[in-house]
Short mmCIF file of C-alpha atoms and ligand atoms in Angstrom, two decimals:
data_model
loop_
_atom_site.label_atom_id
_atom_site.label_comp_id
_atom_site.label_asym_id
_atom_site.label_seq_id
_atom_site.Cartn_x
_atom_site.Cartn_y
_atom_site.Cartn_z
CA MET A 1 -4.74 28.45 -10.08
CA HIS A 2 -5.05 26.31 -13.16
CA PHE A 3 -4.34 22.60 -13.06
CA HIS A 4 -4.29 20.54 -16.19
CA ARG A 5 -5.64 17.04 -15.88
CA GLN A 6 -2.90 15.14 -17.65
CA ALA A 7 0.68 15.98 -16.78
CA ASN A 8 3.44 15.26 -19.27
CA TRP A 9 5.02 12.63 -17.02
CA VAL A 10 2.03 10.34 -17.22
CA ILE A 11 2.91 7.59 -19.65
CA LYS A 12 0.00 7.45 -22.04
CA GLU A 13 0.33 4.10 -23.71
CA ASN A 14 -0.08 1.14 -21.45
CA ARG A 15 3.46 -0.13 -21.17
CA ALA A 16 2.18 -2.73 -18.81
CA THR A 17 0.80 -4.81 -21.64
CA ASP A 18 4.38 -5.90 -22.18
CA GLU A 19 4.06 -9.30 -20.55
CA ALA A 20 7.76 -9.81 -20.06
CA LEU A 21 7.78 -6.86 -17.72
CA PHE A 22 5.65 -8.55 -15.12
CA LEU A 23 5.17 -12.06 -15.86
CA ASN A 24 8.11 -12.91 -13.91
CA ARG A 25 6.56 -11.63 -10.75
CA ARG A 26 5.73 -15.09 -9.43
CA GLN A 27 9.28 -16.28 -10.12
CA LEU A 28 10.60 -13.10 -8.56
CA MET A 29 8.56 -13.69 -5.47
CA ALA A 30 9.80 -17.25 -5.21
CA GLY A 31 13.36 -15.99 -5.49
CA ALA A 32 12.68 -13.28 -2.94
CA ALA A 33 11.25 -15.75 -0.47
CA ALA A 34 14.31 -17.95 -0.83
CA GLY A 35 16.62 -14.97 -0.41
CA VAL A 36 14.87 -13.63 2.64
CA GLY A 37 14.74 -17.08 4.16
CA ALA A 38 18.47 -17.47 3.71
CA GLY A 39 19.03 -14.01 5.15
CA LEU A 40 16.95 -14.83 8.17
CA ILE A 41 18.77 -18.07 8.78
CA ALA A 42 21.96 -16.04 8.70
CA GLY A 43 20.37 -13.86 11.37
CA LYS A 44 20.12 -10.76 9.21
CA ALA A 45 16.59 -9.36 9.34
CA GLY A 46 15.71 -7.57 6.12
CA ALA A 47 18.31 -9.34 4.00
CA LEU A 48 17.72 -8.28 0.43
CA PRO A 49 17.37 -10.85 -2.31
CA ALA A 50 19.03 -9.90 -5.57
CA GLU A 51 16.62 -11.92 -7.72
CA SER A 52 13.56 -9.73 -7.21
CA ARG A 53 14.34 -7.04 -9.80
CA PHE A 54 11.82 -6.06 -12.44
CA SER A 55 13.20 -7.24 -15.73
CA PRO A 56 13.42 -5.35 -17.97
CA ALA A 57 13.57 -2.37 -15.65
CA VAL A 58 10.46 -0.20 -15.29
CA PRO A 59 11.27 3.22 -16.83
CA ARG A 60 11.71 6.24 -14.60
CA ALA A 61 8.91 8.73 -15.33
CA GLY A 62 10.16 11.45 -17.70
CA GLY A 63 9.68 15.17 -16.91
CA PHE A 64 8.58 14.27 -13.41
CA PRO A 65 9.47 16.23 -10.23
CA HIS A 66 11.71 13.47 -8.87
CA ALA A 67 13.21 14.15 -5.45
CA THR A 68 16.76 15.44 -5.77
CA SER A 69 17.94 14.71 -2.22
CA PRO A 70 19.97 11.49 -1.85
CA ILE A 71 18.04 8.22 -2.08
CA THR A 72 17.83 6.49 1.29
CA PRO A 73 19.98 3.33 1.23
CA GLU A 74 17.71 0.33 0.72
CA ARG A 75 19.29 -1.54 3.62
CA ILE A 76 18.45 1.25 6.07
CA ASN A 77 14.98 1.84 4.72
CA SER A 78 14.06 -1.84 4.70
CA THR A 79 14.93 -2.30 8.38
CA TYR A 80 13.30 0.87 9.75
CA ASN A 81 9.56 0.70 9.15
CA ASN A 82 6.15 1.60 10.50
CA PHE A 83 3.83 -1.36 10.07
CA TYR A 84 1.77 -1.70 13.25
CA GLU A 85 0.24 -4.98 12.10
CA PHE A 86 3.64 -6.50 12.90
CA GLY A 87 4.53 -4.46 15.98
CA SER A 88 4.85 -0.90 17.19
CA SER A 89 8.66 -0.73 16.97
CA LYS A 90 10.56 0.15 13.77
CA SER A 91 12.17 -3.29 13.66
CA ILE A 92 9.39 -5.36 12.17
CA SER A 93 11.05 -6.46 8.92
CA ARG A 94 11.51 -10.04 10.19
CA GLU A 95 7.92 -10.32 11.50
CA ALA A 96 6.54 -8.87 8.25
CA GLN A 97 7.89 -11.84 6.27
CA ALA A 98 4.82 -13.74 7.56
CA LEU A 99 2.67 -11.68 5.19
CA VAL A 100 1.28 -13.81 2.35
CA SER A 101 1.41 -11.39 -0.60
CA ASP A 102 0.95 -14.00 -3.33
CA PRO A 103 -1.75 -14.69 -4.33
CA TRP A 104 -3.41 -11.35 -3.56
CA THR A 105 -6.83 -10.13 -4.63
CA LEU A 106 -7.83 -6.48 -4.55
CA THR A 107 -11.54 -5.72 -4.13
CA ILE A 108 -12.89 -2.44 -5.51
CA ASP A 109 -16.41 -1.68 -4.31
CA GLY A 110 -18.85 0.94 -2.97
CA ASP A 111 -20.08 3.63 -5.36
CA VAL A 112 -18.86 1.96 -8.55
CA GLU A 113 -20.71 0.67 -11.60
CA ARG A 114 -19.86 -2.85 -10.58
CA GLU A 115 -17.68 -4.40 -7.92
CA ILE A 116 -14.29 -5.57 -9.16
CA GLN A 117 -12.10 -8.33 -7.77
CA ILE A 118 -8.75 -8.33 -9.46
CA ASP A 119 -5.60 -10.36 -8.98
CA ILE A 120 -2.50 -8.25 -8.33
CA ASP A 121 -0.72 -9.63 -11.40
CA ASP A 122 -3.68 -8.80 -13.66
CA LEU A 123 -3.81 -5.34 -12.17
CA MET A 124 -0.10 -4.72 -12.79
CA ARG A 125 -0.45 -5.85 -16.39
CA ARG A 126 -3.24 -3.31 -16.96
CA MET A 127 -1.60 -0.31 -15.33
CA PRO A 128 1.01 2.11 -16.76
CA MET A 129 4.09 1.19 -14.70
CA GLN A 130 6.79 3.74 -13.99
CA GLU A 131 9.44 4.62 -11.43
CA ARG A 132 9.17 7.81 -9.38
CA VAL A 133 11.63 9.07 -6.78
CA TYR A 134 9.57 10.44 -3.88
CA ARG A 135 10.27 12.06 -0.54
CA HIS A 136 8.34 10.55 2.36
CA ARG A 137 7.78 12.52 5.57
CA CYS A 138 6.55 10.63 8.63
CA VAL A 139 4.48 12.59 11.14
CA GLU A 140 7.12 11.49 13.71
CA ALA A 141 9.62 13.85 11.98
CA TRP A 142 11.84 11.36 10.17
CA SER A 143 11.98 11.15 6.38
CA MET A 144 13.27 9.09 3.50
CA VAL A 145 13.69 9.24 -0.28
CA VAL A 146 12.59 6.16 -2.20
CA PRO A 147 12.61 5.16 -5.87
CA TRP A 148 9.14 3.61 -6.01
CA VAL A 149 7.79 1.51 -8.85
CA GLY A 150 4.06 1.70 -9.47
CA PHE A 151 1.36 3.57 -11.33
CA PRO A 152 -0.82 6.66 -10.89
CA LEU A 153 -3.77 6.06 -8.56
CA ARG A 154 -5.83 7.88 -11.18
CA ALA A 155 -5.36 4.99 -13.62
CA LEU A 156 -6.95 2.66 -11.06
CA VAL A 157 -9.76 5.16 -10.37
CA ASP A 158 -10.50 5.29 -14.10
CA MET A 159 -10.58 1.50 -14.30
CA ALA A 160 -12.96 1.39 -11.29
CA ALA A 161 -15.46 3.77 -13.00
CA PRO A 162 -16.82 5.38 -9.82
CA LEU A 163 -20.36 6.79 -9.83
CA SER A 164 -20.79 10.56 -9.81
CA ARG A 165 -21.90 10.50 -6.17
CA ALA A 166 -18.51 9.11 -5.08
CA ARG A 167 -16.59 11.87 -3.33
CA PHE A 168 -14.09 9.91 -1.24
CA VAL A 169 -11.87 6.88 -1.60
CA ARG A 170 -11.31 4.56 1.36
CA PHE A 171 -8.42 2.09 1.51
CA GLU A 172 -8.28 -0.95 3.76
CA THR A 173 -5.35 -3.18 4.75
CA PHE A 174 -5.69 -6.97 5.07
CA PHE A 175 -7.04 -8.37 8.34
CA ASP A 176 -5.60 -11.72 9.42
CA THR A 177 -4.60 -12.38 13.01
CA GLU A 178 -2.76 -15.55 11.98
CA VAL A 179 -0.39 -13.54 9.81
CA ALA A 180 -0.32 -10.43 11.98
CA PRO A 181 -0.94 -11.37 15.65
CA GLU A 182 -0.78 -7.69 16.61
CA GLN A 183 -4.22 -7.39 15.02
CA LYS A 184 -5.57 -9.20 18.07
CA ALA A 185 -4.89 -6.05 20.11
CA SER A 186 -8.39 -4.73 20.77
CA TRP A 187 -7.32 -1.17 21.57
CA TYR A 188 -6.50 -0.57 17.90
CA PRO A 189 -9.31 -0.11 15.31
CA TRP A 190 -8.16 -2.89 12.95
CA PRO A 191 -7.97 -3.23 10.05
CA TYR A 192 -5.83 -0.18 9.19
CA THR A 193 -7.81 2.14 6.90
CA GLU A 194 -7.23 5.51 5.29
CA GLY A 195 -9.25 7.90 3.17
CA ILE A 196 -8.78 10.76 0.73
CA THR A 197 -11.01 12.86 -1.52
CA MET A 198 -11.68 11.94 -5.16
CA ASN A 199 -9.86 15.11 -6.12
CA GLU A 200 -6.76 13.98 -4.23
CA ALA A 201 -7.04 10.49 -5.71
CA ARG A 202 -6.96 12.00 -9.20
CA ASN A 203 -3.95 14.22 -8.47
CA ASP A 204 -0.94 13.37 -10.63
CA LEU A 205 1.25 12.66 -7.59
CA ALA A 206 -1.00 10.07 -5.93
CA MET A 207 0.71 6.75 -6.58
CA ILE A 208 -0.03 3.08 -6.06
CA VAL A 209 3.28 1.41 -5.27
CA VAL A 210 4.14 -2.20 -6.16
CA GLY A 211 7.93 -2.00 -6.07
CA ALA A 212 10.92 -0.09 -4.72
CA TYR A 213 14.59 0.09 -5.68
CA GLY A 214 13.70 -1.61 -8.96
CA LYS A 215 12.39 -4.67 -7.13
CA VAL A 216 9.06 -6.19 -6.22
CA LEU A 217 7.94 -4.52 -2.98
CA HIS A 218 9.50 -6.01 0.16
CA LYS A 219 6.86 -7.23 2.58
CA GLN A 220 7.86 -4.70 5.23
CA PHE A 221 7.19 -1.90 2.70
CA GLY A 222 3.56 -3.03 2.42
CA ALA A 223 3.56 -5.74 -0.27
CA PRO A 224 2.05 -6.29 -2.70
CA LEU A 225 0.52 -2.84 -3.10
CA ARG A 226 0.45 0.32 -1.03
CA LEU A 227 -0.37 3.97 -1.46
CA HIS A 228 2.08 6.86 -1.51
CA LEU A 229 0.89 10.45 -1.15
CA PRO A 230 4.19 12.33 -0.87
CA TRP A 231 2.68 15.68 0.21
CA LYS A 232 0.94 14.18 3.26
CA TYR A 233 2.28 12.72 6.49
CA GLY A 234 3.33 9.11 6.05
CA PHE A 235 0.47 7.50 7.97
CA LYS A 236 -1.86 8.34 5.05
CA SER A 237 0.25 6.07 2.78
CA ILE A 238 -1.48 2.82 3.73
CA LYS A 239 0.26 -0.53 3.16
CA SER A 240 -0.85 -3.94 1.88
CA ILE A 241 -4.18 -2.73 0.52
CA SER A 242 -6.86 -5.39 0.06
CA ARG A 243 -9.93 -3.21 -0.53
CA ILE A 244 -10.64 0.17 -2.14
CA THR A 245 -14.12 1.59 -1.56
CA PHE A 246 -15.65 4.62 -3.26
CA SER A 247 -18.07 6.52 -1.05
CA SER A 248 -20.13 9.67 -0.73
CA ARG A 249 -19.17 9.90 2.94
CA ARG A 250 -15.81 10.88 4.38
CA PRO A 251 -14.01 7.85 5.81
CA LYS A 252 -12.24 7.94 9.17
CA GLY A 253 -8.75 6.46 9.13
CA PHE A 254 -7.03 4.20 11.68
CA TRP A 255 -5.08 7.03 13.31
CA GLU A 256 -7.92 9.53 13.20
CA GLU A 257 -10.09 6.92 14.93
CA LEU A 258 -7.41 6.50 17.62
CA ASN A 259 -6.60 10.16 18.16
CA ALA A 260 -8.23 12.74 15.89
CA ARG A 261 -6.56 15.62 17.73
CA GLU A 262 -3.11 14.40 16.66
CA TYR A 263 -3.77 12.61 13.35
CA GLY A 264 -6.49 14.11 11.20
CA PHE A 265 -8.06 13.49 7.83
CA TRP A 266 -6.04 15.97 5.76
CA ALA A 267 -2.56 15.59 7.28
CA ASN A 268 -0.80 17.80 4.73
CA VAL A 269 2.85 18.47 5.63
CA ASN A 270 3.46 21.95 7.06
CA PRO A 271 6.61 22.89 9.02
CA GLU A 272 4.77 25.77 10.70
CA VAL A 273 2.02 23.71 12.29
CA ASP A 274 3.40 21.64 15.14
CA HIS A 275 2.12 18.29 16.25
CA PRO A 276 0.55 18.71 19.72
CA ARG A 277 3.58 16.93 21.23
CA TRP A 278 6.51 17.96 19.00
CA SER A 279 7.73 20.44 16.39
CA GLN A 280 7.28 19.71 12.67
CA ALA A 281 9.82 22.37 11.62
CA THR A 282 12.64 19.91 10.84
CA GLU A 283 13.06 16.22 10.08
CA LYS A 284 15.74 13.55 10.35
CA PRO A 285 16.47 11.86 7.00
CA LEU A 286 17.06 8.14 7.59
CA GLY A 287 20.76 7.35 7.28
CA GLN A 288 21.91 10.96 7.72
CA ASP A 289 23.33 12.64 10.81
CA ASP A 290 21.85 16.09 10.48
CA ARG A 291 18.27 17.26 10.56
CA VAL A 292 16.98 19.27 7.59
CA PRO A 293 14.15 21.81 7.34
CA THR A 294 10.72 20.38 6.52
CA GLN A 295 9.04 21.87 3.46
CA LEU A 296 5.45 22.96 2.97
CA PHE A 297 3.55 20.06 1.34
CA ASN A 298 6.86 18.19 1.71
CA GLY A 299 8.09 20.20 -1.30
CA TYR A 300 5.21 19.29 -3.63
CA GLY A 301 3.20 22.53 -3.35
CA ALA A 302 3.38 23.28 -7.08
CA GLN A 303 1.49 20.06 -7.80
CA VAL A 304 -1.00 19.99 -4.90
CA ALA A 305 -1.53 23.41 -3.24
CA GLY A 306 -4.39 24.28 -5.60
CA MET A 307 -6.50 21.50 -4.08
CA TYR A 308 -6.49 23.27 -0.72
CA ALA A 309 -7.10 26.86 -1.86
CA GLY A 310 -9.05 28.67 0.87
CA MET A 311 -8.28 25.98 3.48
CA GLU A 312 -4.83 27.24 4.48
CA GLY A 313 -6.11 28.97 7.59
CA ASN A 314 -7.73 25.83 9.03
CA ARG A 315 -5.50 23.99 11.46
CA SER A 316 -7.15 20.74 10.36
CA THR A 317 -5.63 21.10 6.86
CA TRP A 318 -2.22 20.43 8.41
CA MET A 319 -3.02 17.84 11.07
N1 MTE B 401 -1.20 -0.90 7.02
C1 MTE B 401 -0.35 0.01 7.49
N2 MTE B 401 0.06 1.00 6.66
C2 MTE B 401 0.93 1.94 7.11
C3 MTE B 401 1.39 1.92 8.45
C4 MTE B 401 0.95 0.87 9.30
O1 MTE B 401 1.31 0.77 10.48
N3 MTE B 401 0.10 -0.07 8.77
N4 MTE B 401 2.25 2.93 8.90
C5 MTE B 401 2.24 4.19 8.13
C6 MTE B 401 3.30 5.11 8.52
S1 MTE B 401 3.11 5.94 9.99
C7 MTE B 401 4.38 5.36 7.71
S2 MTE B 401 5.52 6.55 8.10
C8 MTE B 401 4.62 4.56 6.51
C9 MTE B 401 5.98 3.87 6.65
O2 MTE B 401 6.36 3.26 5.46
P1 MTE B 401 7.76 2.48 5.36
O3 MTE B 401 7.79 1.51 6.50
O4 MTE B 401 7.76 1.84 4.03
O5 MTE B 401 8.82 3.51 5.55
O6 MTE B 401 3.64 3.56 6.29
C10 MTE B 401 2.30 3.94 6.64
N5 MTE B 401 1.37 2.91 6.23
MO1 MO B 402 4.54 7.71 9.88
#
């Protein structure tokens, strides 16, 4: 199968150099904090501030395979989350407001020409920002559809200039027990980490997310930057990334470390390969009553299947 390196939905010119697009982020965050605070005082966890929109709006990627199923209502999505740093229930949106996402420095290290430390605002100004509507399929068999705002992971990989020996990319979440007391729990291998191959990192679909629903990313969504790999189970899409490390060795993620038999390295969505404890054939879209069939590669096979040619018969490709 032939895969061209640059798809037509990748915005070529760097729209992000338009200062007005981002420079408001600090103001936005201040507005968001005020809004969330007010919401919390009113006793509504996950109250959504109106002030946090990107202005002007980040353009939706043209010619892109946007999800066509209904977008999950923001209010539902922002109060049903997996973010174990703030608790193992889905109702962590209130606890997650303790996250300090501004200022935020991303470190890029390992097999690179030189280590980079970059402020999130600088990074956003340098990256080609766009909106993409993605399906997300959690390994627990629920799903959602989200209009993310962000940029192709490949643009960040290019900026990082990895050495030729780099074959994997490892992502690490912040570690701060003051902010996230759950990180004191010694039975978890904190901080949360995940890893993918360089080939996967350069795939057109791999996205670094900094916003959702046209707004700066809510803390419970993994502010200020997270990964989204829509063809893989959701646990691969690590939140609140503070470090990206290029490596010649395959990293072992948080869940693989905990239970490799249930949560593996590849974790590509496949309705025909069950989780050891439940079926993966169907999923429950958040906010909908009925279950729907799960799709191979979560419906993104045309864009990603070529990366796994010859691996289809291995159970580990789907776990
Ligand atoms: N750091 C971190 N990233 C994480 C998780 C987590 O617990 N901690 N949970 C993962 C799982 S299992 C899923 S399904 C998604 C959930 O994203 P959402 O809460 O925005 O829906 O985040 C993923 N990224
Ligand atoms: Mo998940």
